[in-house]
Amino acid sequence: MRYWFILILLCIGAPLSGQDTIPTENGTKEVVILKKGDAVKTNAVFKSGDSTYDNAPLVNYNFVEPRSYVIKDIDVKEINGKAVQKALVVLYSGLSIGQTIKVPGQEIPKAIENIWKRNYFSDIQVYFLPTSNEGEIVVQFLVTEQPKLNGYRFLNVSNSQAKSLKEECDLRRGMYITPNLINRTIQKIEAFYLDKGHFNIQVSVKRPTAKNKDGSPMVGFENFDFVINKGPKVRVYDFVFNGNKEVEDKALRKAISTIKRRRLKWNIFSSSKYTEDKFKEGKAELITYYQKLGYRDARVVSDSISMFNDKRILVHLNLVEGNKYRFRSIKWKGNEKYRTSFLDTLLGIHKGDVFNQSLLDERLFSNPGGFDIQTLYMDAGYLFFNMMPVEVGVFNDSIDLEIRINEGPQAVIGRVSWSGNTKTSDRVILREVRTKPGNKFSRSDIQRTMRDLAAIGLFDPEQLNVNPKPNPADGTVDIEYKLVEKPSDQIELSGGWGGNGFSTTPTLIGTAGIVLNNFSSRKLFNTRLWNPIPSGDGQKLSLRAQSNGTNYQGYTFSFTEPWLGGYKPTSFSVSIFHTVNSFDFRQKDDPLRQVFYNTGINLSVGKRLKWPDDFFSIQYSLSFQQYRMQNMDGGFYGFPTGFQGISYNPSAQIVLTRTSISDPIYPTSGSKFTTSIQATPPLSLMNNKDYTSMELTERYKWAEFYKFKLDAEWYTPIYKKLVLTAKTRFGFLGYYNKDIGPTFFERFQVGGAGIFGFNIAATEIISQRGYDNYTISQTAMGSSAGAPIFNKFTVELRQAITTGQTATVYGLAFLEAGDAWSDISKYNPFQLKRAAGVGVRLFMPMFGLIGLDYAWGFDYRDVPRSGDMGQVHFFIGQQF
């Protein structure tokens, strides 16, 4: 860059004379050094023949006594003749018309500095132009504008990488091209590929002149062509350890989880890619492992890298292990609430145990698998409690530890508040809050409140938070829960492929309905409170209709009040349903039409239990169903010849549930166990009738059965959002009278996606992937009415992709095995129909769960009607 301005800017206050040179970007520039009293007049920047200032007085430059001038005008020109925004240059300079400046002085150098900081210009020249008024001057800036960026490309890379680089570099058309912009962009490209394991990345940039559509040069604009030679990915071939005498290389390599060596690697899912961040994490893991073994002085004294070949490196780590330490004594100081012996038992560390700082911290402060000392005090209300382990003596390889406790006063809960519930009523939140004003502070109560608020399904579990506000002056603590509501109501538009009618041809099954999970019946008749529907009280209202056209229609209404009366967690629900199964295409008024009707009502009352713990709940149900059969005899769906008319099913059911899952949509921890017993009155054992000679219509007028079911689910976090899920299901349908045998109703139809909709004879649909709809139970029974016994086991590995408010998406891989049996004597839980597959789930609050699975049924040859080994299962609103 060249600063072209009069000597005043170069030699302020220096009364010199003669000639001198000043350095410039392109060498040196010869200038004239003026003596005191000399004057300069210039109008060289004006066009030839312009005599505007020919008779103007000279501008005098007195270095000893600078003279003041008033700026009459500020002129801006582009040296190359291009258009330039004069107003911006004037604004950047900080000068203004009418301003008084000194010549020589600081104002002009500061103005040049201000303009130069913008990086918009590659050359700045300043001229003073005299005017007819001796006390006024015109300041003229001659500038050369930096070229601007028109477009850019990334060469020698894939389209996906080019897209990622575009986001990373954040270049925009019209940006001024400066050396800093080019260097910064190259650094971003190099960092992008270094993070992907490319160590030999080379980036150069070409700057061709931009062109218009007609091929002519675009004045002032250039393009960037980034030529990228990323080279091969560099992976760690092996770790070379030096200095380790007590711990084998094998154990040290295993301790580094962020990078696994390429040599003899058996786990295809582990990464051998080398990055600086991963290597730093790996070294920290190495030291943590040593400390767990008692080597608390272990450290990595140096590390280096050598090339094994063009694509592989050797990582050298020089270690100092130090001595192996053990606990010699652990003493407690300051504990008054709990005895020392009790704290020793809870800590579980004894004299002679290997010194393990991680284990000590876990037992004292945060034990994920059990109780710790801090939780013990926190749950007893000691919010102001603090604890510090101090090493009071180190003798050779033994450590004396003193744990100093300051219990402080027991904190009492003061004010409890919450925010973020824009739709849900305060009463719904209040009944889930376990931290009440006046109670002793308990961390476990806060954690349980957070879980219960997440479990009702109205708030986003990922954004639930709590903010305790201690008040040490009065020994109280205010608790604020921060909530974020999520969409909970659902419009159900289910679809599936299956549902055989009178033929073996599958059909499309559709479901339409609405589920309001935050309904409010008390606002139903007050339209001013609708938003846009009556909501906010946590009640559930469901309306649902399902059909596959000609063969099946189902209609359901249900309502649930989770807190009957509003004071205790006693739920009440009622549901009414009606289904029609037709097995031919005859008209409704055709007396030969084969059709099965099922109409019923169910009333349920449930309550939470406090024993064995408050994760338990129990539900009592009474139901009454009417089955009406028309032309269903002759062995169709297992019904015997001559079986016509109406059958009734009055039953009572008890359901015991224990659930501690973290989230109803995507659980990452916890478990859920459900066991139920359902039974009808044993009328055949009470009326002394002979059922062997009775007509079939009379014999099966009243359904008789007892039914036992067990469902269990476990969720185990593996790594972050990776979760291992294990499930088991069992169902058994028994009977009272051997002369009647098992009922034709309430059986289990096993196989398929669980969405085919044909709830024939009030059966339960049990999904089992890898096999076609209800074919497993059909194989066991020889008919489609379902089996009285089933068993199923499932293991899924789930990985969340996103768990936001608008949608939850996760992928899964599964192993599944199950079967159905016609009699308890044939039951064998070790001979099952096996399957494996992969799938994806999408949960949207407005539509529920959508899923797609592909499963391989390994025993498909043993299920003749299932078809091929591979099965695609698509469903909406169902879960396996």
CSV table of N, CA, C and O in Angstrom, one decimal, residues 120-202:
chain,number,residue,atom,x,y,z
A,120,TYR,N,-11.4,-2.2,2.5
A,120,TYR,CA,-12.2,-2.0,1.2
A,120,TYR,C,-11.2,-1.5,0.1
A,120,TYR,O,-11.6,-1.6,-1.0
A,121,PHE,N,-10.1,-1.0,0.5
A,121,PHE,CA,-9.2,-0.3,-0.5
A,121,PHE,C,-7.8,-0.9,-0.4
A,121,PHE,O,-7.3,-1.2,0.7
A,122,SER,N,-7.2,-0.9,-1.6
A,122,SER,CA,-5.8,-1.3,-1.6
A,122,SER,C,-4.8,-0.2,-1.8
A,122,SER,O,-3.6,-0.3,-1.7
A,123,ASP,N,-5.3,1.0,-2.0
A,123,ASP,CA,-4.4,2.2,-2.2
A,123,ASP,C,-5.2,3.4,-1.7
A,123,ASP,O,-6.4,3.6,-2.1
A,124,ILE,N,-4.6,4.3,-0.9
A,124,ILE,CA,-5.2,5.5,-0.5
A,124,ILE,C,-4.3,6.7,-0.7
A,124,ILE,O,-3.1,6.6,-0.2
A,125,GLN,N,-4.7,7.7,-1.4
A,125,GLN,CA,-3.9,8.9,-1.6
A,125,GLN,C,-4.7,10.1,-1.1
A,125,GLN,O,-5.9,10.2,-1.2
A,126,VAL,N,-4.0,11.1,-0.5
A,126,VAL,CA,-4.6,12.2,0.1
A,126,VAL,C,-4.0,13.5,-0.5
A,126,VAL,O,-2.8,13.6,-0.6
A,127,TYR,N,-4.8,14.4,-0.9
A,127,TYR,CA,-4.4,15.7,-1.5
A,127,TYR,C,-5.1,16.8,-0.8
A,127,TYR,O,-6.3,16.7,-0.4
A,128,PHE,N,-4.4,18.0,-0.5
A,128,PHE,CA,-5.0,19.2,-0.1
A,128,PHE,C,-5.2,20.1,-1.2
A,128,PHE,O,-4.2,20.4,-2.0
A,129,LEU,N,-6.3,20.7,-1.4
A,129,LEU,CA,-6.6,21.6,-2.5
A,129,LEU,C,-6.9,22.9,-2.0
A,129,LEU,O,-7.8,23.1,-1.1
A,130,PRO,N,-6.2,24.0,-2.4
A,130,PRO,CA,-6.5,25.3,-1.9
A,130,PRO,C,-7.8,25.9,-2.5
A,130,PRO,O,-8.3,25.4,-3.5
A,131,THR,N,-8.3,26.8,-1.8
A,131,THR,CA,-9.5,27.5,-2.3
A,131,THR,C,-9.2,29.0,-2.3
A,131,THR,O,-8.1,29.5,-2.0
A,132,SER,N,-10.2,29.8,-2.8
A,132,SER,CA,-10.0,31.2,-2.9
A,132,SER,C,-9.9,31.9,-1.5
A,132,SER,O,-9.4,33.0,-1.4
A,133,ASN,N,-10.4,31.2,-0.5
A,133,ASN,CA,-10.3,31.7,0.9
A,133,ASN,C,-9.1,31.1,1.5
A,133,ASN,O,-8.9,29.9,1.6
A,134,GLU,N,-8.2,31.9,2.0
A,134,GLU,CA,-7.0,31.5,2.6
A,134,GLU,C,-7.1,30.5,3.8
A,134,GLU,O,-6.3,29.7,4.0
A,135,GLY,N,-8.2,30.6,4.5
A,135,GLY,CA,-8.4,29.8,5.7
A,135,GLY,C,-9.2,28.5,5.4
A,135,GLY,O,-9.5,27.8,6.4
A,136,GLU,N,-9.4,28.2,4.2
A,136,GLU,CA,-10.2,27.0,3.9
A,136,GLU,C,-9.4,26.1,2.9
A,136,GLU,O,-8.6,26.6,2.1
A,137,ILE,N,-9.7,24.8,3.0
A,137,ILE,CA,-9.0,23.8,2.1
A,137,ILE,C,-10.1,22.8,1.7
A,137,ILE,O,-11.1,22.6,2.3
A,138,VAL,N,-9.8,22.1,0.6
A,138,VAL,CA,-10.5,20.9,0.1
A,138,VAL,C,-9.6,19.7,0.3
A,138,VAL,O,-8.5,19.7,-0.1
A,139,VAL,N,-10.2,18.7,1.1
A,139,VAL,CA,-9.5,17.4,1.3
A,139,VAL,C,-10.0,16.4,0.2
A,139,VAL,O,-11.2,16.2,0.1
A,140,GLN,N,-9.0,15.9,-0.5
A,140,GLN,CA,-9.4,15.0,-1.6
A,140,GLN,C,-8.7,13.6,-1.3
A,140,GLN,O,-7.5,13.5,-1.1
A,141,PHE,N,-9.6,12.6,-1.4
A,141,PHE,CA,-9.1,11.2,-1.2
A,141,PHE,C,-9.1,10.5,-2.6
A,141,PHE,O,-10.2,10.5,-3.2
A,142,LEU,N,-8.0,10.0,-3.0
A,142,LEU,CA,-7.9,9.1,-4.2
A,142,LEU,C,-7.7,7.7,-3.7
A,142,LEU,O,-6.7,7.4,-3.0
A,143,VAL,N,-8.7,6.8,-4.0
A,143,VAL,CA,-8.6,5.4,-3.5
A,143,VAL,C,-8.7,4.4,-4.7
A,143,VAL,O,-9.2,4.7,-5.7
A,144,THR,N,-8.1,3.3,-4.4
A,144,THR,CA,-8.2,2.1,-5.3
A,144,THR,C,-9.0,1.0,-4.6
A,144,THR,O,-8.5,0.5,-3.5
A,145,GLU,N,-10.1,0.7,-5.1
A,145,GLU,CA,-11.0,-0.3,-4.4
A,145,GLU,C,-10.5,-1.7,-4.6
A,145,GLU,O,-10.0,-2.1,-5.6
A,146,GLN,N,-10.6,-2.5,-3.5
A,146,GLN,CA,-10.3,-3.9,-3.5
A,146,GLN,C,-11.2,-4.6,-4.5
A,146,GLN,O,-12.4,-4.2,-4.6
A,147,PRO,N,-10.8,-5.7,-5.2
A,147,PRO,CA,-11.7,-6.4,-6.0
A,147,PRO,C,-12.7,-7.1,-5.1
A,147,PRO,O,-12.5,-7.4,-4.0
A,148,LYS,N,-13.9,-7.4,-5.7
A,148,LYS,CA,-15.0,-8.1,-4.9
A,148,LYS,C,-15.1,-9.5,-5.4
A,148,LYS,O,-14.8,-9.8,-6.6
A,149,LEU,N,-15.7,-10.3,-4.5
A,149,LEU,CA,-15.9,-11.8,-4.8
A,149,LEU,C,-17.2,-11.9,-5.6
A,149,LEU,O,-18.2,-11.4,-5.2
A,150,ASN,N,-17.1,-12.6,-6.8
A,150,ASN,CA,-18.3,-12.9,-7.6
A,150,ASN,C,-18.8,-14.3,-7.3
A,150,ASN,O,-20.0,-14.5,-7.1
A,151,GLY,N,-17.9,-15.3,-7.2
A,151,GLY,CA,-18.3,-16.6,-7.0
A,151,GLY,C,-17.1,-17.5,-6.6
A,151,GLY,O,-16.0,-17.0,-6.7
A,152,TYR,N,-17.3,-18.7,-6.2
A,152,TYR,CA,-16.2,-19.5,-5.8
A,152,TYR,C,-16.6,-21.0,-6.0
A,152,TYR,O,-17.8,-21.4,-6.1
A,153,ARG,N,-15.5,-21.8,-6.2
A,153,ARG,CA,-15.7,-23.3,-6.4
A,153,ARG,C,-14.7,-24.0,-5.5
A,153,ARG,O,-13.6,-23.5,-5.2
A,154,PHE,N,-15.1,-25.2,-5.2
A,154,PHE,CA,-14.1,-26.1,-4.5
A,154,PHE,C,-13.8,-27.3,-5.5
A,154,PHE,O,-14.7,-28.1,-5.8
A,155,LEU,N,-12.6,-27.4,-6.0
A,155,LEU,CA,-12.2,-28.4,-7.0
A,155,LEU,C,-11.6,-29.6,-6.3
A,155,LEU,O,-11.0,-29.6,-5.3
A,156,ASN,N,-11.9,-30.7,-7.0
A,156,ASN,CA,-11.3,-32.1,-6.6
A,156,ASN,C,-12.0,-32.6,-5.3
A,156,ASN,O,-11.4,-33.4,-4.6
A,157,VAL,N,-13.2,-32.2,-5.0
A,157,VAL,CA,-13.9,-32.7,-3.9
A,157,VAL,C,-15.3,-33.2,-4.3
A,157,VAL,O,-15.8,-32.8,-5.4
A,158,SER,N,-16.0,-34.0,-3.5
A,158,SER,CA,-17.3,-34.4,-3.8
A,158,SER,C,-18.3,-33.3,-3.6
A,158,SER,O,-18.1,-32.3,-2.9
A,159,ASN,N,-19.5,-33.6,-4.1
A,159,ASN,CA,-20.6,-32.6,-4.0
A,159,ASN,C,-21.0,-32.3,-2.6
A,159,ASN,O,-21.3,-31.2,-2.1
A,160,SER,N,-21.1,-33.4,-1.8
A,160,SER,CA,-21.5,-33.3,-0.4
A,160,SER,C,-20.4,-32.6,0.4
A,160,SER,O,-20.8,-31.7,1.3
A,161,GLN,N,-19.2,-32.8,0.1
A,161,GLN,CA,-18.1,-32.1,0.8
A,161,GLN,C,-18.1,-30.6,0.4
A,161,GLN,O,-17.8,-29.7,1.2
A,162,ALA,N,-18.3,-30.4,-0.9
A,162,ALA,CA,-18.4,-29.0,-1.3
A,162,ALA,C,-19.5,-28.2,-0.6
A,162,ALA,O,-19.4,-27.0,-0.3
A,163,LYS,N,-20.6,-28.9,-0.4
A,163,LYS,CA,-21.7,-28.3,0.3
A,163,LYS,C,-21.4,-28.0,1.7
A,163,LYS,O,-21.7,-26.9,2.3
A,164,SER,N,-20.7,-28.9,2.4
A,164,SER,CA,-20.2,-28.7,3.8
A,164,SER,C,-19.2,-27.6,3.9
A,164,SER,O,-19.2,-26.7,4.8
A,165,LEU,N,-18.3,-27.5,2.9
A,165,LEU,CA,-17.3,-26.5,2.9
A,165,LEU,C,-17.9,-25.1,2.7
A,165,LEU,O,-17.5,-24.1,3.2
A,166,LYS,N,-19.0,-25.1,1.9
A,166,LYS,CA,-19.6,-23.8,1.6
A,166,LYS,C,-20.2,-23.2,2.9
A,166,LYS,O,-20.1,-22.0,3.2
A,167,GLU,N,-20.8,-24.1,3.7
A,167,GLU,CA,-21.3,-23.7,5.0
A,167,GLU,C,-20.2,-23.3,6.0
A,167,GLU,O,-20.3,-22.4,6.8
A,168,GLU,N,-19.1,-24.0,5.9
A,168,GLU,CA,-18.0,-23.8,6.8
A,168,GLU,C,-17.3,-22.5,6.5
A,168,GLU,O,-16.9,-21.7,7.4
A,169,CYS,N,-17.1,-22.2,5.2
A,169,CYS,CA,-16.3,-21.0,4.8
A,169,CYS,C,-17.1,-19.7,4.9
A,169,CYS,O,-16.6,-18.6,5.1
A,170,ASP,N,-18.4,-19.8,4.7
A,170,ASP,CA,-19.3,-18.6,4.8
A,170,ASP,C,-18.9,-17.5,3.9
A,170,ASP,O,-18.8,-16.3,4.3
A,171,LEU,N,-18.6,-17.8,2.6
A,171,LEU,CA,-18.3,-16.7,1.7
A,171,LEU,C,-19.5,-16.2,1.0
A,171,LEU,O,-20.4,-17.0,0.7
A,172,ARG,N,-19.5,-14.9,0.7
A,172,ARG,CA,-20.7,-14.3,0.1
A,172,ARG,C,-20.3,-13.4,-1.1
A,172,ARG,O,-19.2,-12.8,-1.0
A,173,ARG,N,-21.1,-13.4,-2.1
A,173,ARG,CA,-20.9,-12.5,-3.3
A,173,ARG,C,-20.9,-11.1,-2.8
A,173,ARG,O,-21.7,-10.6,-2.0
A,174,GLY,N,-19.9,-10.4,-3.3
A,174,GLY,CA,-19.7,-8.9,-3.0
A,174,GLY,C,-18.8,-8.7,-1.9
A,174,GLY,O,-18.5,-7.5,-1.6
A,175,MET,N,-18.2,-9.7,-1.2
A,175,MET,CA,-17.2,-9.5,-0.2
A,175,MET,C,-15.9,-9.0,-0.8
A,175,MET,O,-15.5,-9.4,-1.9
A,176,TYR,N,-15.3,-8.0,-0.1
A,176,TYR,CA,-14.0,-7.5,-0.6
A,176,TYR,C,-12.9,-8.6,-0.4
A,176,TYR,O,-12.8,-9.2,0.6
A,177,ILE,N,-12.1,-8.7,-1.5
A,177,ILE,CA,-11.1,-9.7,-1.4
A,177,ILE,C,-9.8,-9.1,-0.8
A,177,ILE,O,-9.2,-8.2,-1.4
A,178,THR,N,-9.4,-9.7,0.3
A,178,THR,CA,-8.2,-9.2,1.0
A,178,THR,C,-7.4,-10.4,1.3
A,178,THR,O,-7.8,-11.5,1.3
A,179,PRO,N,-6.1,-10.2,1.6
A,179,PRO,CA,-5.2,-11.3,2.0
A,179,PRO,C,-5.7,-12.1,3.2
A,179,PRO,O,-5.6,-13.3,3.3
A,180,ASN,N,-6.3,-11.3,4.1
A,180,ASN,CA,-6.9,-11.9,5.3
A,180,ASN,C,-8.0,-12.8,5.0
A,180,ASN,O,-8.1,-13.9,5.6
A,181,LEU,N,-8.9,-12.4,4.1
A,181,LEU,CA,-10.0,-13.3,3.7
A,181,LEU,C,-9.5,-14.6,3.0
A,181,LEU,O,-10.0,-15.7,3.4
A,182,ILE,N,-8.5,-14.5,2.2
A,182,ILE,CA,-8.0,-15.7,1.5
A,182,ILE,C,-7.4,-16.6,2.5
A,182,ILE,O,-7.6,-17.8,2.6
A,183,ASN,N,-6.5,-16.1,3.4
A,183,ASN,CA,-5.8,-16.9,4.4
A,183,ASN,C,-6.8,-17.6,5.4
A,183,ASN,O,-6.7,-18.7,5.7
A,184,ARG,N,-7.8,-16.8,5.8
A,184,ARG,CA,-8.8,-17.3,6.8
A,184,ARG,C,-9.6,-18.4,6.1
A,184,ARG,O,-9.9,-19.5,6.8
A,185,THR,N,-9.9,-18.3,4.9
A,185,THR,CA,-10.7,-19.3,4.2
A,185,THR,C,-9.9,-20.6,4.0
A,185,THR,O,-10.4,-21.7,4.2
A,186,ILE,N,-8.6,-20.5,3.6
A,186,ILE,CA,-7.8,-21.6,3.5
A,186,ILE,C,-7.6,-22.4,4.8
A,186,ILE,O,-7.6,-23.6,4.9
A,187,GLN,N,-7.5,-21.6,5.9
A,187,GLN,CA,-7.4,-22.2,7.2
A,187,GLN,C,-8.6,-23.0,7.6
A,187,GLN,O,-8.6,-24.1,8.2
A,188,LYS,N,-9.8,-22.5,7.2
A,188,LYS,CA,-11.0,-23.2,7.5
A,188,LYS,C,-11.1,-24.5,6.7
A,188,LYS,O,-11.6,-25.5,7.2
A,189,ILE,N,-10.7,-24.5,5.5
A,189,ILE,CA,-10.7,-25.7,4.6
A,189,ILE,C,-9.8,-26.7,5.2
A,189,ILE,O,-10.1,-27.9,5.3
A,190,GLU,N,-8.6,-26.3,5.6
A,190,GLU,CA,-7.6,-27.2,6.2
A,190,GLU,C,-8.1,-27.8,7.5
A,190,GLU,O,-8.0,-29.0,7.7
A,191,ALA,N,-8.7,-27.0,8.3
A,191,ALA,CA,-9.3,-27.5,9.6
A,191,ALA,C,-10.4,-28.5,9.3
A,191,ALA,O,-10.6,-29.5,10.1
A,192,PHE,N,-11.2,-28.2,8.3
A,192,PHE,CA,-12.3,-29.1,7.9
A,192,PHE,C,-11.8,-30.5,7.6
A,192,PHE,O,-12.3,-31.5,8.1
A,193,TYR,N,-10.7,-30.6,6.9
A,193,TYR,CA,-10.2,-31.9,6.5
A,193,TYR,C,-9.3,-32.5,7.5
A,193,TYR,O,-9.2,-33.7,7.6
A,194,LEU,N,-8.7,-31.7,8.3
A,194,LEU,CA,-7.9,-32.2,9.5
A,194,LEU,C,-8.8,-33.0,10.4
A,194,LEU,O,-8.5,-34.0,11.0
A,195,ASP,N,-10.0,-32.4,10.6
A,195,ASP,CA,-11.0,-33.1,11.5
A,195,ASP,C,-11.5,-34.4,11.0
A,195,ASP,O,-12.0,-35.2,11.7
A,196,LYS,N,-11.3,-34.6,9.6
A,196,LYS,CA,-11.7,-35.8,9.0
A,196,LYS,C,-10.5,-36.8,8.9
A,196,LYS,O,-10.7,-37.9,8.3
A,197,GLY,N,-9.4,-36.4,9.4
A,197,GLY,CA,-8.3,-37.3,9.4
A,197,GLY,C,-7.3,-37.2,8.2
A,197,GLY,O,-6.4,-38.0,8.0
A,198,HIS,N,-7.4,-36.1,7.4
A,198,HIS,CA,-6.5,-35.8,6.3
A,198,HIS,C,-5.4,-35.0,6.8
A,198,HIS,O,-5.6,-33.8,7.0
A,199,PHE,N,-4.2,-35.5,6.9
A,199,PHE,CA,-3.1,-34.8,7.5
A,199,PHE,C,-2.3,-34.0,6.4
A,199,PHE,O,-1.6,-33.0,6.7
A,200,ASN,N,-2.3,-34.5,5.2
A,200,ASN,CA,-1.5,-33.9,4.1
A,200,ASN,C,-2.3,-33.0,3.2
A,200,ASN,O,-2.1,-33.0,2.0
A,201,ILE,N,-3.2,-32.3,3.8
A,201,ILE,CA,-4.1,-31.4,3.0
A,201,ILE,C,-3.3,-30.3,2.4
A,201,ILE,O,-2.4,-29.6,3.1
A,202,GLN,N,-3.5,-30.0,1.1
A,202,GLN,CA,-2.9,-28.9,0.4
A,202,GLN,C,-4.0,-28.1,-0.3
A,202,GLN,O,-4.8,-28.6,-1.0
